[in-house]
mmCIF file with all atom_site columns, C-alpha atoms and ligand atoms in Angstrom:
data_model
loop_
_atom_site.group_PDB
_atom_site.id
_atom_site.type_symbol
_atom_site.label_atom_id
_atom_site.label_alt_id
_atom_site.label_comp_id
_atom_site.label_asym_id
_atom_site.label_entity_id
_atom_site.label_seq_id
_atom_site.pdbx_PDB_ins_code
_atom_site.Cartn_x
_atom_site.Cartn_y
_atom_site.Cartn_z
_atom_site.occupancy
_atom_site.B_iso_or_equiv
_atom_site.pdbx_formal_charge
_atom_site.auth_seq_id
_atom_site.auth_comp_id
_atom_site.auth_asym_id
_atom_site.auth_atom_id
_atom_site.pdbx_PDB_model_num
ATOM   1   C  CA  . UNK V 1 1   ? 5.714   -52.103 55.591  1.00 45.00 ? 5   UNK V CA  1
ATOM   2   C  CA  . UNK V 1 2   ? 6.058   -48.142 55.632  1.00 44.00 ? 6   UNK V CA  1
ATOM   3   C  CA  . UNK V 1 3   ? 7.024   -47.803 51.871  1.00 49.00 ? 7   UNK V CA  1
ATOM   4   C  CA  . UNK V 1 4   ? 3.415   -49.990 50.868  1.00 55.00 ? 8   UNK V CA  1
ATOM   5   C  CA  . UNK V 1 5   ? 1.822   -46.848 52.293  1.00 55.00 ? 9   UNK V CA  1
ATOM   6   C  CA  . UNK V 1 6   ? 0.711   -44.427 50.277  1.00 57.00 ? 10  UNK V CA  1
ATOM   7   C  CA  . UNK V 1 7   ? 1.097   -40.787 51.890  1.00 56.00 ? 11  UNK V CA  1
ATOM   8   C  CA  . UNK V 1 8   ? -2.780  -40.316 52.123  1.00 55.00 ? 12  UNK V CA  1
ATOM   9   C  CA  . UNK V 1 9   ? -2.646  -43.248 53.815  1.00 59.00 ? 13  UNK V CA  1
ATOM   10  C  CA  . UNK V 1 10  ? 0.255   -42.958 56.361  1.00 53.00 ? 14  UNK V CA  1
ATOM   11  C  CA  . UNK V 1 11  ? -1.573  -40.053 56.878  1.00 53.00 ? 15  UNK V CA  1
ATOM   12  C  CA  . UNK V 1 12  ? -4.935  -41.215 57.872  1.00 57.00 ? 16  UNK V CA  1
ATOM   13  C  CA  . UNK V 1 13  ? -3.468  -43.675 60.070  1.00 53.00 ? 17  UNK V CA  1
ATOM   14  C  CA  . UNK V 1 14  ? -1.208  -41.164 61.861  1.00 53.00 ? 18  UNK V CA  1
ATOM   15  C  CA  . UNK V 1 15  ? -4.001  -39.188 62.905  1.00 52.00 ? 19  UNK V CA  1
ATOM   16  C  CA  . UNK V 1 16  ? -3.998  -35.683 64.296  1.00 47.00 ? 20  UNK V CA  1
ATOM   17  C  CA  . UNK V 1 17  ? -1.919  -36.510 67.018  1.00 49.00 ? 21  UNK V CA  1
ATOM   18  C  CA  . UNK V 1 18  ? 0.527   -36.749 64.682  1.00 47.00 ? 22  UNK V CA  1
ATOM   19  C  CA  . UNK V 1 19  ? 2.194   -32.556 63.472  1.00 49.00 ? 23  UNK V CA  1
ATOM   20  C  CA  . UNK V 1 20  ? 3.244   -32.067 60.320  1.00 49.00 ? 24  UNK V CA  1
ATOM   21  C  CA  . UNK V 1 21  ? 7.037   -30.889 61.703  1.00 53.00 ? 25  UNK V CA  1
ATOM   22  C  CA  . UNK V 1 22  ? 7.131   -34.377 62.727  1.00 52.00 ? 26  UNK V CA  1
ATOM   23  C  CA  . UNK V 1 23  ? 5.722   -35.576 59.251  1.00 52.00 ? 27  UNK V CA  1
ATOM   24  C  CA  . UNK V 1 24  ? 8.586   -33.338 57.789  1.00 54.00 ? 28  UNK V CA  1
ATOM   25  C  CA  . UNK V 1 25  ? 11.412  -35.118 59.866  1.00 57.00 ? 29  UNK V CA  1
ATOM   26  C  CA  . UNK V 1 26  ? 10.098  -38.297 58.815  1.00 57.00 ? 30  UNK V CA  1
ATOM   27  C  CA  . UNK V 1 27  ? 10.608  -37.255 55.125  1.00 59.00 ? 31  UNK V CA  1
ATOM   28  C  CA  . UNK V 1 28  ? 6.739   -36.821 53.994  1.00 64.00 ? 32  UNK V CA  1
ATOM   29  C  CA  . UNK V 1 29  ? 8.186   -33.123 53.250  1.00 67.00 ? 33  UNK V CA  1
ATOM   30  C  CA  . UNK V 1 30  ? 4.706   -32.717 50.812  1.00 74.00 ? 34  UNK V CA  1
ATOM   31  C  CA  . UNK V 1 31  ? 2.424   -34.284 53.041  1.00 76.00 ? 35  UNK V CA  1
ATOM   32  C  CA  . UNK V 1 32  ? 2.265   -30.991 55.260  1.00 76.00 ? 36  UNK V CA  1
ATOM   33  C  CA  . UNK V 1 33  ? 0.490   -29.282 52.373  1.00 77.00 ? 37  UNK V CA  1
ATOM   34  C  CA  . UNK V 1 34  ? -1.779  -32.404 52.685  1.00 79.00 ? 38  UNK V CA  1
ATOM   35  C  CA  . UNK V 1 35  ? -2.154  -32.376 56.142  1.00 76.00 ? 39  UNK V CA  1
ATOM   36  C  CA  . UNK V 1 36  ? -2.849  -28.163 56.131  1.00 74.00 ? 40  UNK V CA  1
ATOM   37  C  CA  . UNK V 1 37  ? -5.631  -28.965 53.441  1.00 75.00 ? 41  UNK V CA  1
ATOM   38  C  CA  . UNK V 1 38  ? -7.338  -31.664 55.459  1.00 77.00 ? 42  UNK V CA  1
ATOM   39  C  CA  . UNK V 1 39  ? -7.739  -29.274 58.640  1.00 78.00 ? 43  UNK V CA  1
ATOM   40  C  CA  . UNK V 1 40  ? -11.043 -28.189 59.288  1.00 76.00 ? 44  UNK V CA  1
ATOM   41  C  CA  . UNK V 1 41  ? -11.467 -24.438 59.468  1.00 74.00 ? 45  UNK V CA  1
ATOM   42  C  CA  . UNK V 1 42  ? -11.935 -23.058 62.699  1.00 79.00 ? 46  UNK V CA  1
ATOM   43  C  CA  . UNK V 1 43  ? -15.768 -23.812 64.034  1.00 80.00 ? 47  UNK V CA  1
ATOM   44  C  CA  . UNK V 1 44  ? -16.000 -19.711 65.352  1.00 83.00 ? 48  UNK V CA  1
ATOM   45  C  CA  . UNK V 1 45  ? -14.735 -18.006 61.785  1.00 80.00 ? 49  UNK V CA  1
ATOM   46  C  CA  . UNK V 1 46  ? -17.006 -15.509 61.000  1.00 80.00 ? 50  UNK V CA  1
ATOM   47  C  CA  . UNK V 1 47  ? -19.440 -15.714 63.774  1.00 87.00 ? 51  UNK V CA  1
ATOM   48  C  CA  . UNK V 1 48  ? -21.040 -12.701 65.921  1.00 90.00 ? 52  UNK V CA  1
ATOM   49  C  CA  . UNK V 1 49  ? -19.751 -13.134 69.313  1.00 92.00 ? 53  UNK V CA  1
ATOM   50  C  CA  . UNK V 1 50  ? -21.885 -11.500 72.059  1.00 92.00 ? 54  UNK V CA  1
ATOM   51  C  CA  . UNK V 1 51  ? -21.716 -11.439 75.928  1.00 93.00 ? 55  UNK V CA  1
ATOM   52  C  CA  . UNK V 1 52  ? -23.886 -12.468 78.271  1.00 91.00 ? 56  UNK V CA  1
ATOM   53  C  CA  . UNK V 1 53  ? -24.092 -13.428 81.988  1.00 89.00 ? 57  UNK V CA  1
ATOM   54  C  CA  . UNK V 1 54  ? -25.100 -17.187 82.516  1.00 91.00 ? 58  UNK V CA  1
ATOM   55  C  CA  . UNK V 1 55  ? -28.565 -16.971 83.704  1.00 85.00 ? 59  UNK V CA  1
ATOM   56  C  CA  . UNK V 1 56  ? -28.354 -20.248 86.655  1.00 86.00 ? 60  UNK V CA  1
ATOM   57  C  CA  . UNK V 1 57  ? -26.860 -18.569 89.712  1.00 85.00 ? 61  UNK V CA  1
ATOM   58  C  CA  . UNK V 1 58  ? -26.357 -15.945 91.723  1.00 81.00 ? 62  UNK V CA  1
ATOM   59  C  CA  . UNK V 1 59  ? -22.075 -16.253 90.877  1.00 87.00 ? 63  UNK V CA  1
ATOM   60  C  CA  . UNK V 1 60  ? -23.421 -14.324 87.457  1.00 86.00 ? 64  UNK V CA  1
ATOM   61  C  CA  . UNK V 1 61  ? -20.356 -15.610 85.528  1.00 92.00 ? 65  UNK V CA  1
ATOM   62  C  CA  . UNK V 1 62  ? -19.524 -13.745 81.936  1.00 94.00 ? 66  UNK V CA  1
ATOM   63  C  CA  . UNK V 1 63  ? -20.212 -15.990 78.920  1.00 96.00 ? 67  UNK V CA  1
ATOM   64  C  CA  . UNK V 1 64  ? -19.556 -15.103 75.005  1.00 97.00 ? 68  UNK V CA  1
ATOM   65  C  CA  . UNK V 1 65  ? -22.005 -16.294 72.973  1.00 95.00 ? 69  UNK V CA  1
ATOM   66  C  CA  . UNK V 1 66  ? -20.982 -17.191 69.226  1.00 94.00 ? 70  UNK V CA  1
ATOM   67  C  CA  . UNK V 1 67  ? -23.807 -16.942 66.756  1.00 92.00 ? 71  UNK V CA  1
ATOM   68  C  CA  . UNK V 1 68  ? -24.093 -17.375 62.782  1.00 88.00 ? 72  UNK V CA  1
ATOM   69  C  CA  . UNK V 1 69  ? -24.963 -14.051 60.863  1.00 76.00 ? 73  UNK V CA  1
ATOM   70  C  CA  . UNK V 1 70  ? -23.371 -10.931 60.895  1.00 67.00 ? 74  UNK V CA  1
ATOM   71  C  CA  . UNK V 1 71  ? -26.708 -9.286  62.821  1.00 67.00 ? 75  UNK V CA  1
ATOM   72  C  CA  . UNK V 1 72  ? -27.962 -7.938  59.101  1.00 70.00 ? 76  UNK V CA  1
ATOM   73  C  CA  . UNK V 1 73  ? -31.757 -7.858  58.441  1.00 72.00 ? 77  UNK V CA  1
ATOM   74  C  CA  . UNK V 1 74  ? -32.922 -11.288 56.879  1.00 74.00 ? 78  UNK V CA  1
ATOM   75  C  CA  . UNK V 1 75  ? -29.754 -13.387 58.338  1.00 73.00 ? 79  UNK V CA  1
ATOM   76  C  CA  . UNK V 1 76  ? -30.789 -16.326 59.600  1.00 79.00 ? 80  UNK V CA  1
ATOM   77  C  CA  . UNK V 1 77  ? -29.333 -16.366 63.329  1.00 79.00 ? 81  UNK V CA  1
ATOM   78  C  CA  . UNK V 1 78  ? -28.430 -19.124 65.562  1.00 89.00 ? 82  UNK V CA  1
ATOM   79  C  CA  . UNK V 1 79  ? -25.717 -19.617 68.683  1.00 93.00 ? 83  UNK V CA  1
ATOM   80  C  CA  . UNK V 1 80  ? -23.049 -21.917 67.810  1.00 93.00 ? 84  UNK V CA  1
ATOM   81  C  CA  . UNK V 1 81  ? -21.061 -22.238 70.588  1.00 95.00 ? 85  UNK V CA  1
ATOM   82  C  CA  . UNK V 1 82  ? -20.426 -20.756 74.311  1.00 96.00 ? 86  UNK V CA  1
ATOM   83  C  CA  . UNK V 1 83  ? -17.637 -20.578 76.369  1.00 96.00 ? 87  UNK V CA  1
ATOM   84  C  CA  . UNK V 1 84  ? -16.653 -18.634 79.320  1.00 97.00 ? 88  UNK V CA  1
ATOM   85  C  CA  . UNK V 1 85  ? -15.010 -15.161 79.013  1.00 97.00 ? 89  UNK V CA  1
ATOM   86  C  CA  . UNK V 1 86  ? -11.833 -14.645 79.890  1.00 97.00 ? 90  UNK V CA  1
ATOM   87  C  CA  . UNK V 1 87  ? -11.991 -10.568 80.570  1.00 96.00 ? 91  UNK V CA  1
ATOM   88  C  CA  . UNK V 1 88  ? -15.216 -10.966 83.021  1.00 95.00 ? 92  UNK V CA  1
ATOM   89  C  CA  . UNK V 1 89  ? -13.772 -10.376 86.618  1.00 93.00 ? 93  UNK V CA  1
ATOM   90  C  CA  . UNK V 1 90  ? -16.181 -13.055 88.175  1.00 91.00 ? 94  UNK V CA  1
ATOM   91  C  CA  . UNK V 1 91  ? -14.932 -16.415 86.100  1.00 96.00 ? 95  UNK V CA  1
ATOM   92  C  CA  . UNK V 1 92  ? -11.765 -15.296 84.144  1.00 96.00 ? 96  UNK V CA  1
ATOM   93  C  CA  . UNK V 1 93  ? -13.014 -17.652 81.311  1.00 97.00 ? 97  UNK V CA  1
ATOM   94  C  CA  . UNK V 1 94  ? -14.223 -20.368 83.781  1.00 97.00 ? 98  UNK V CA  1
ATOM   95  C  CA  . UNK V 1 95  ? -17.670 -21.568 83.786  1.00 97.00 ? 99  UNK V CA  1
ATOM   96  C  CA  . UNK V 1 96  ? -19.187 -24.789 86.205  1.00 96.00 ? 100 UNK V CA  1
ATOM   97  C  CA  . UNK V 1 97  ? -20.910 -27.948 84.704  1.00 96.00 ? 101 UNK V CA  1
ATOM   98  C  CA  . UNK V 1 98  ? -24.031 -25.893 84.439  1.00 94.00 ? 102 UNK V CA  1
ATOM   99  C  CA  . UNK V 1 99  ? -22.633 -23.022 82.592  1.00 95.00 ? 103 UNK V CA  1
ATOM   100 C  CA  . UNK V 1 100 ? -20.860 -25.764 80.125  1.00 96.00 ? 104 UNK V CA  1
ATOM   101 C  CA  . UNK V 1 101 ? -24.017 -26.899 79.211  1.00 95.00 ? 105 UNK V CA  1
ATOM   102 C  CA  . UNK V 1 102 ? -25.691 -23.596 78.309  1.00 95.00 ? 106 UNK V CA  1
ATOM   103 C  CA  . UNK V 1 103 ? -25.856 -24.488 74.444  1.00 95.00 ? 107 UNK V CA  1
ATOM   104 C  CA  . UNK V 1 104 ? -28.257 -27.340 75.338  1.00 94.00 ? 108 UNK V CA  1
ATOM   105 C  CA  . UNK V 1 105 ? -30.352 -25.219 77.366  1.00 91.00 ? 109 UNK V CA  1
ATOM   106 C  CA  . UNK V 1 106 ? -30.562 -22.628 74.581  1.00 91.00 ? 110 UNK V CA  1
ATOM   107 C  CA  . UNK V 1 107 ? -31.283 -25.442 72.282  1.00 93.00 ? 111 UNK V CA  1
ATOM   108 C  CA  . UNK V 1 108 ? -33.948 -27.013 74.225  1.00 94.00 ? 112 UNK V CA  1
ATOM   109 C  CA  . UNK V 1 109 ? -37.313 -27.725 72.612  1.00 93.00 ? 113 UNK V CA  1
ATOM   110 C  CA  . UNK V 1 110 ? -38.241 -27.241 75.775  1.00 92.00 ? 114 UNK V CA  1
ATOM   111 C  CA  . UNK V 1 111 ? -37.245 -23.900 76.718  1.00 90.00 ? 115 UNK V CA  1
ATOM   112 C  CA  . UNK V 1 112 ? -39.502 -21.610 77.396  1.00 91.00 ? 116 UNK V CA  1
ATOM   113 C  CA  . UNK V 1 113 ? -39.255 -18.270 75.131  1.00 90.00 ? 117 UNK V CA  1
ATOM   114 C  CA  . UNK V 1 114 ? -42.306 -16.185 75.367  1.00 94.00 ? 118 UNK V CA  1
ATOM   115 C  CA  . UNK V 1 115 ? -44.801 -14.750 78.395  1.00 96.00 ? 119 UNK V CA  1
ATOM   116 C  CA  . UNK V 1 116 ? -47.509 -17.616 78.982  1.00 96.00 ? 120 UNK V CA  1
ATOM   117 C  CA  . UNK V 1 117 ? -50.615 -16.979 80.487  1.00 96.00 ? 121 UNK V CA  1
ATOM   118 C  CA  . UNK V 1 118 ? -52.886 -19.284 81.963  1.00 96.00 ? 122 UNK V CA  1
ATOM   119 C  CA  . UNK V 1 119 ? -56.480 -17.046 82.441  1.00 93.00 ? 123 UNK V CA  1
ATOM   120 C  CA  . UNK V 1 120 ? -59.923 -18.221 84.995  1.00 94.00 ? 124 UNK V CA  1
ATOM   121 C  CA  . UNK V 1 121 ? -60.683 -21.587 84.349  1.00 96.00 ? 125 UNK V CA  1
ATOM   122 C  CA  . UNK V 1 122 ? -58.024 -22.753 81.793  1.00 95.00 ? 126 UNK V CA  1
ATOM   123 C  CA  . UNK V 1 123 ? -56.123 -25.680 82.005  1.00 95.00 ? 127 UNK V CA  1
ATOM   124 C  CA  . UNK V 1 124 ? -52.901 -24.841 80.088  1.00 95.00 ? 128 UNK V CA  1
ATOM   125 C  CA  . UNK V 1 125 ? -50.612 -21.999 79.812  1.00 95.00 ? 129 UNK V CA  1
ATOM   126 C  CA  . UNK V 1 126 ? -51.051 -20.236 76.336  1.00 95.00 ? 130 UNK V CA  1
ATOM   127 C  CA  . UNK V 1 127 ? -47.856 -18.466 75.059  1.00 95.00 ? 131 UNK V CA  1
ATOM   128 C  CA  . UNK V 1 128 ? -49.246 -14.378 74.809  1.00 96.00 ? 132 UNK V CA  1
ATOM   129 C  CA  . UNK V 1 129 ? -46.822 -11.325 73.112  1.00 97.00 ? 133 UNK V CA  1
ATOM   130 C  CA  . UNK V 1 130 ? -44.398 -9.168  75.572  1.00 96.00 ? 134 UNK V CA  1
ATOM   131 C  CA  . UNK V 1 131 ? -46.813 -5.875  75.107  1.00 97.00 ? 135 UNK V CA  1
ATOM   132 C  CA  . UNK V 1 132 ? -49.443 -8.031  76.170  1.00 97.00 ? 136 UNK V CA  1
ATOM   133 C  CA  . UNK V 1 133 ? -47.955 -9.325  79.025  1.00 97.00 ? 137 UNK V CA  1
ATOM   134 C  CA  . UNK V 1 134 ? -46.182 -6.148  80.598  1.00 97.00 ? 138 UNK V CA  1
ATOM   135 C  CA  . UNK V 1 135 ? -49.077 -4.439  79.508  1.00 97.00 ? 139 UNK V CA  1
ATOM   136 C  CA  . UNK V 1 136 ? -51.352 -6.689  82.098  1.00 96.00 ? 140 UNK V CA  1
ATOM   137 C  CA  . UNK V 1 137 ? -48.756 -6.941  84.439  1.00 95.00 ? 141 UNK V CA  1
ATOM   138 C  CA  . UNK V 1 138 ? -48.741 -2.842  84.606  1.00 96.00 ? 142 UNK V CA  1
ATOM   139 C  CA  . UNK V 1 139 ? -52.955 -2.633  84.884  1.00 97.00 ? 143 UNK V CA  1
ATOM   140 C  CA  . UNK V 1 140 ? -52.647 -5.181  87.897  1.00 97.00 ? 144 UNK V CA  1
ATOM   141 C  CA  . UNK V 1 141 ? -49.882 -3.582  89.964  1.00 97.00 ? 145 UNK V CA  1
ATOM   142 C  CA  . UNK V 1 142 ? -51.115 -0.578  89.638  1.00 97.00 ? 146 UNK V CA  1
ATOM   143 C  CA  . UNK V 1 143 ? -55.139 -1.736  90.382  1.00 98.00 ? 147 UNK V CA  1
ATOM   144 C  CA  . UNK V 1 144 ? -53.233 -3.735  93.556  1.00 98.00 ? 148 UNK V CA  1
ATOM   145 C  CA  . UNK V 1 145 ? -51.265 -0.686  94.366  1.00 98.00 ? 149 UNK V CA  1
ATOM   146 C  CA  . UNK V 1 146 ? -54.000 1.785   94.357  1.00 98.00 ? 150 UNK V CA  1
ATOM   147 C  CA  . UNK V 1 147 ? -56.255 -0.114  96.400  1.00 98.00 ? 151 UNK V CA  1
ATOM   148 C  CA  . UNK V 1 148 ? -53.990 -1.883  98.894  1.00 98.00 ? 152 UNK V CA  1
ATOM   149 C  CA  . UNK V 1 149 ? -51.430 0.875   99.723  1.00 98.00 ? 153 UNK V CA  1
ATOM   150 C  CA  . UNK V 1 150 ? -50.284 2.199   103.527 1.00 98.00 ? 154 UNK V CA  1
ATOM   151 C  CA  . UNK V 1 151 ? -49.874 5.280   103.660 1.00 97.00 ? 155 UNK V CA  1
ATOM   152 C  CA  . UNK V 1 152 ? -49.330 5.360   107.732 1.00 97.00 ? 156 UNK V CA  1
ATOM   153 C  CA  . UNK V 1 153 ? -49.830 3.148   110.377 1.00 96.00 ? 157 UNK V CA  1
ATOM   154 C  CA  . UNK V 1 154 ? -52.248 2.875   113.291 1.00 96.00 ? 158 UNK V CA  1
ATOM   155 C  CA  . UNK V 1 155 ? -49.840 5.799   115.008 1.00 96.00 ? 159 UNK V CA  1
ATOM   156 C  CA  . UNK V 1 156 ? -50.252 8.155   111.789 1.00 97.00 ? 160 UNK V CA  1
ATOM   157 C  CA  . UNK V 1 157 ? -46.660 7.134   111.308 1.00 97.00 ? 161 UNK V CA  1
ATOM   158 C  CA  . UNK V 1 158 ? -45.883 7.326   107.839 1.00 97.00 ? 162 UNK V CA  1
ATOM   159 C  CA  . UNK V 1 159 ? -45.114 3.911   105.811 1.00 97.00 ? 163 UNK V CA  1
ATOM   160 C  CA  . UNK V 1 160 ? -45.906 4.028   102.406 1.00 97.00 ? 164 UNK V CA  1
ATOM   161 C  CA  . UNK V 1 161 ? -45.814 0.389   102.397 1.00 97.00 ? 165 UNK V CA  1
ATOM   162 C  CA  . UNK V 1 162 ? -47.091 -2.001  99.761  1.00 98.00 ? 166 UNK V CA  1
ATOM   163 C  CA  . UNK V 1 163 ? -47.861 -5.356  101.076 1.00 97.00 ? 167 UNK V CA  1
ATOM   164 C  CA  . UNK V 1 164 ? -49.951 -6.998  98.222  1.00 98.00 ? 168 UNK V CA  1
ATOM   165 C  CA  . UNK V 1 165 ? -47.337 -7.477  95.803  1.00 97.00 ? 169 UNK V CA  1
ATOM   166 C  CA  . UNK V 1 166 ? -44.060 -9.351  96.043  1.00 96.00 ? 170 UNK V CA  1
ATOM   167 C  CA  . UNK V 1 167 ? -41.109 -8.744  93.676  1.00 94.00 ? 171 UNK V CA  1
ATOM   168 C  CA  . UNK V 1 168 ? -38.671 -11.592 92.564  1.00 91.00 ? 172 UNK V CA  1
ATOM   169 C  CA  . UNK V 1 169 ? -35.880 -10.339 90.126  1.00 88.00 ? 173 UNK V CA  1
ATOM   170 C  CA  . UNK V 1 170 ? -32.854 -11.587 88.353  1.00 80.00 ? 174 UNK V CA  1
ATOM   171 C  CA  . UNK V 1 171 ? -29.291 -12.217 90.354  1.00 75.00 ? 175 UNK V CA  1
ATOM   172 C  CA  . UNK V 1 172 ? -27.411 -12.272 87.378  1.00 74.00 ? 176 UNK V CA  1
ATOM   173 C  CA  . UNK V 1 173 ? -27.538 -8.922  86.353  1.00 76.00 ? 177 UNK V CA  1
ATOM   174 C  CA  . UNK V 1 174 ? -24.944 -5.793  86.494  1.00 77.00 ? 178 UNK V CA  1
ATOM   175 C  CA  . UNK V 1 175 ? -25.127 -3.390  88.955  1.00 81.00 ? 179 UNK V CA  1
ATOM   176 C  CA  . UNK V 1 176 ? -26.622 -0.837  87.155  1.00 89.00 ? 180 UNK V CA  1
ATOM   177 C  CA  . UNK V 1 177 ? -29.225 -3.047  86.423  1.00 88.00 ? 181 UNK V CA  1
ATOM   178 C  CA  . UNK V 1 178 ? -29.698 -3.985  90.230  1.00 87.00 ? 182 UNK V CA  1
ATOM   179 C  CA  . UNK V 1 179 ? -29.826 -0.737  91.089  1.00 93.00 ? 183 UNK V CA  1
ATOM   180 C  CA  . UNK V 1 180 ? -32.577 0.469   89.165  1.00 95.00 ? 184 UNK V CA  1
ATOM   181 C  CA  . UNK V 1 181 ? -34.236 -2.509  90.251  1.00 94.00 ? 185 UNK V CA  1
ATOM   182 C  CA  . UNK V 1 182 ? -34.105 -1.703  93.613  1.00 94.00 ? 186 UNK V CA  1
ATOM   183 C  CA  . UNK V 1 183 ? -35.430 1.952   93.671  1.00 96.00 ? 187 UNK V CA  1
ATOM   184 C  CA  . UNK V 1 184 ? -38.111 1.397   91.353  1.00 95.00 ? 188 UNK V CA  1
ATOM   185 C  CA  . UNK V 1 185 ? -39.210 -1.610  93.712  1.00 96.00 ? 189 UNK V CA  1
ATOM   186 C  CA  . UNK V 1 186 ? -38.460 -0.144  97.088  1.00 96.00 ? 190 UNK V CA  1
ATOM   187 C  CA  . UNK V 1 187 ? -40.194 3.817   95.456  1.00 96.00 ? 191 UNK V CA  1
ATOM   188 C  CA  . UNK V 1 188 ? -43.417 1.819   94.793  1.00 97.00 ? 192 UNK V CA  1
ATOM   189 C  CA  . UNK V 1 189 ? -43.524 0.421   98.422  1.00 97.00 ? 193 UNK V CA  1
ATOM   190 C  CA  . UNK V 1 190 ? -43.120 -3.031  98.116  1.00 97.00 ? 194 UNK V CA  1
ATOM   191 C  CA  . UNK V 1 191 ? -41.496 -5.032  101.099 1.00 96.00 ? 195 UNK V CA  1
ATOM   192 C  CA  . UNK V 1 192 ? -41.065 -8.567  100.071 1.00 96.00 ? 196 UNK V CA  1
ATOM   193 C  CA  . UNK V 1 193 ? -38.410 -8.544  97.761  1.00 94.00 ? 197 UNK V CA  1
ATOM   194 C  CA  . UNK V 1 194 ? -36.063 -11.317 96.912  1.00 89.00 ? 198 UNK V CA  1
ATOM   195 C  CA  . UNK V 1 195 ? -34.204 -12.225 93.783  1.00 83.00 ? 199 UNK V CA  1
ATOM   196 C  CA  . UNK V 1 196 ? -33.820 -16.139 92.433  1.00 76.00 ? 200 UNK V CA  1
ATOM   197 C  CA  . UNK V 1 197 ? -29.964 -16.216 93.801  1.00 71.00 ? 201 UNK V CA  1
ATOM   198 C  CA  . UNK V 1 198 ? -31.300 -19.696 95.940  1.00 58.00 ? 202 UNK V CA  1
ATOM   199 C  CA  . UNK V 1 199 ? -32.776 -21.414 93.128  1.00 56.00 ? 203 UNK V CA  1
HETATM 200 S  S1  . SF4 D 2 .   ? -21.349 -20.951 85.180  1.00 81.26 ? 393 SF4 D S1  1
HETATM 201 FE FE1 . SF4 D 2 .   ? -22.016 -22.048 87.009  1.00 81.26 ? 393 SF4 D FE1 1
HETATM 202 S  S2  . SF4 D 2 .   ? -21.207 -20.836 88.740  1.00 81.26 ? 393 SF4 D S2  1
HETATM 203 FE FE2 . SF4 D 2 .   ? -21.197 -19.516 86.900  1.00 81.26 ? 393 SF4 D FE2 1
HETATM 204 S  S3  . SF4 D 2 .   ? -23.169 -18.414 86.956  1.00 81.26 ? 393 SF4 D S3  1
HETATM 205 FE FE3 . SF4 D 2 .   ? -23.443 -20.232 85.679  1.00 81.26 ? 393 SF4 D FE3 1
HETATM 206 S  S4  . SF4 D 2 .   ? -24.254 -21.784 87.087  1.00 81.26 ? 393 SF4 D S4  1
HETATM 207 FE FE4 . SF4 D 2 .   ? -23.359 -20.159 88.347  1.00 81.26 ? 393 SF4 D FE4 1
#
């Protein structure tokens, strides 16, 4: 029955499973240059890798990000393929159901990607341009600020405190990050403070 087979076709039928060493030993000496052509190229060749920190929870594990394009003007980019990085202290290259799945969640037509504002009397967000947002977010703290800051309480105790205006930033970030965070948040006054590590 072997010898009706044609190489190509023991081939086929053997499968991946099946290494060319053990092709060898069976005598199909030529089918490793067969079975070398008919392996796909390696999916991450030539793509950008980046890292990142997954964005769900508060454990902040490292991810590398593979992307198309070498990052020159004009190339069309687009991530590929993510996987957990082994160098990050936190996950040593592990990542949690959630972090497997970040590719779909990058993917998602639903995923939001810009500011959206929602003004008096409209019934849908509206996506709006980063200036404009931070720009407007800027005008109101510092409108809120101005007219809702404590200098001193009722014993002439000073306070400085900022009640008006909560702050909710990122767990995931590095500790630089968290640290400039912090003083700019707790140098303007504000108390209530929290970051979305329980989400
Ligand atoms: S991979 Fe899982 S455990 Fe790690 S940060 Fe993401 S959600 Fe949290």
């Amino acid at each position: 029955m072997l010898q009706e087979l044609s190489r190509r076709q023991f081939m086929k039928a053997a499968g991946a499973g099946l290494g060319g060493s053990a092709v060898a030993a069976l005598g199909f000496g030529g089918a490793e240059e067969a079975l070398a052509q008919a392996v796909r190229p390696f999916k991450l060749t030539g793509t950008t890798e980046t890292r990142n920190t997954c964005p769900y929870c508060s454990v902040a594990c490292g991810v590398i990000m593979y992307s198309l394009g070498d990052k020159s003007k004009n190339a069309h980019q687009a991530i590929v393929h993510i996987e957990g990085d082994p160098d990050h202290p936190t996950n040593r290259g592990t990542l949690c159901p959630k972090g497997s799945a970040l590719l779909d969640f990058i993917h998602s037509e639903t995923r939001t990607t810009t500011p959206q504002y929602r003004g008096p009397g409209e019934k849908a967000f509206r996506p709006i341009g980063w200036n404009e947002a931070l720009d407007r977010i800027a005008r109101l703290m510092k409108d809120d600020r101005d007219k809702n800051f404590i200098r001193t309480n009722q014993d002439g105790v000073t306070v400085n405190r900022w009640l008006t205006t909560g702050f909710l930033a990122a767990s995931a970030t590095t500790n630089e990050t968290a640290f400039l965070t912090y003083k700019v948040v707790r140098s303007s006054g504000i108390l209530a403070f929290d970051n979305q590590a329980r989400v």
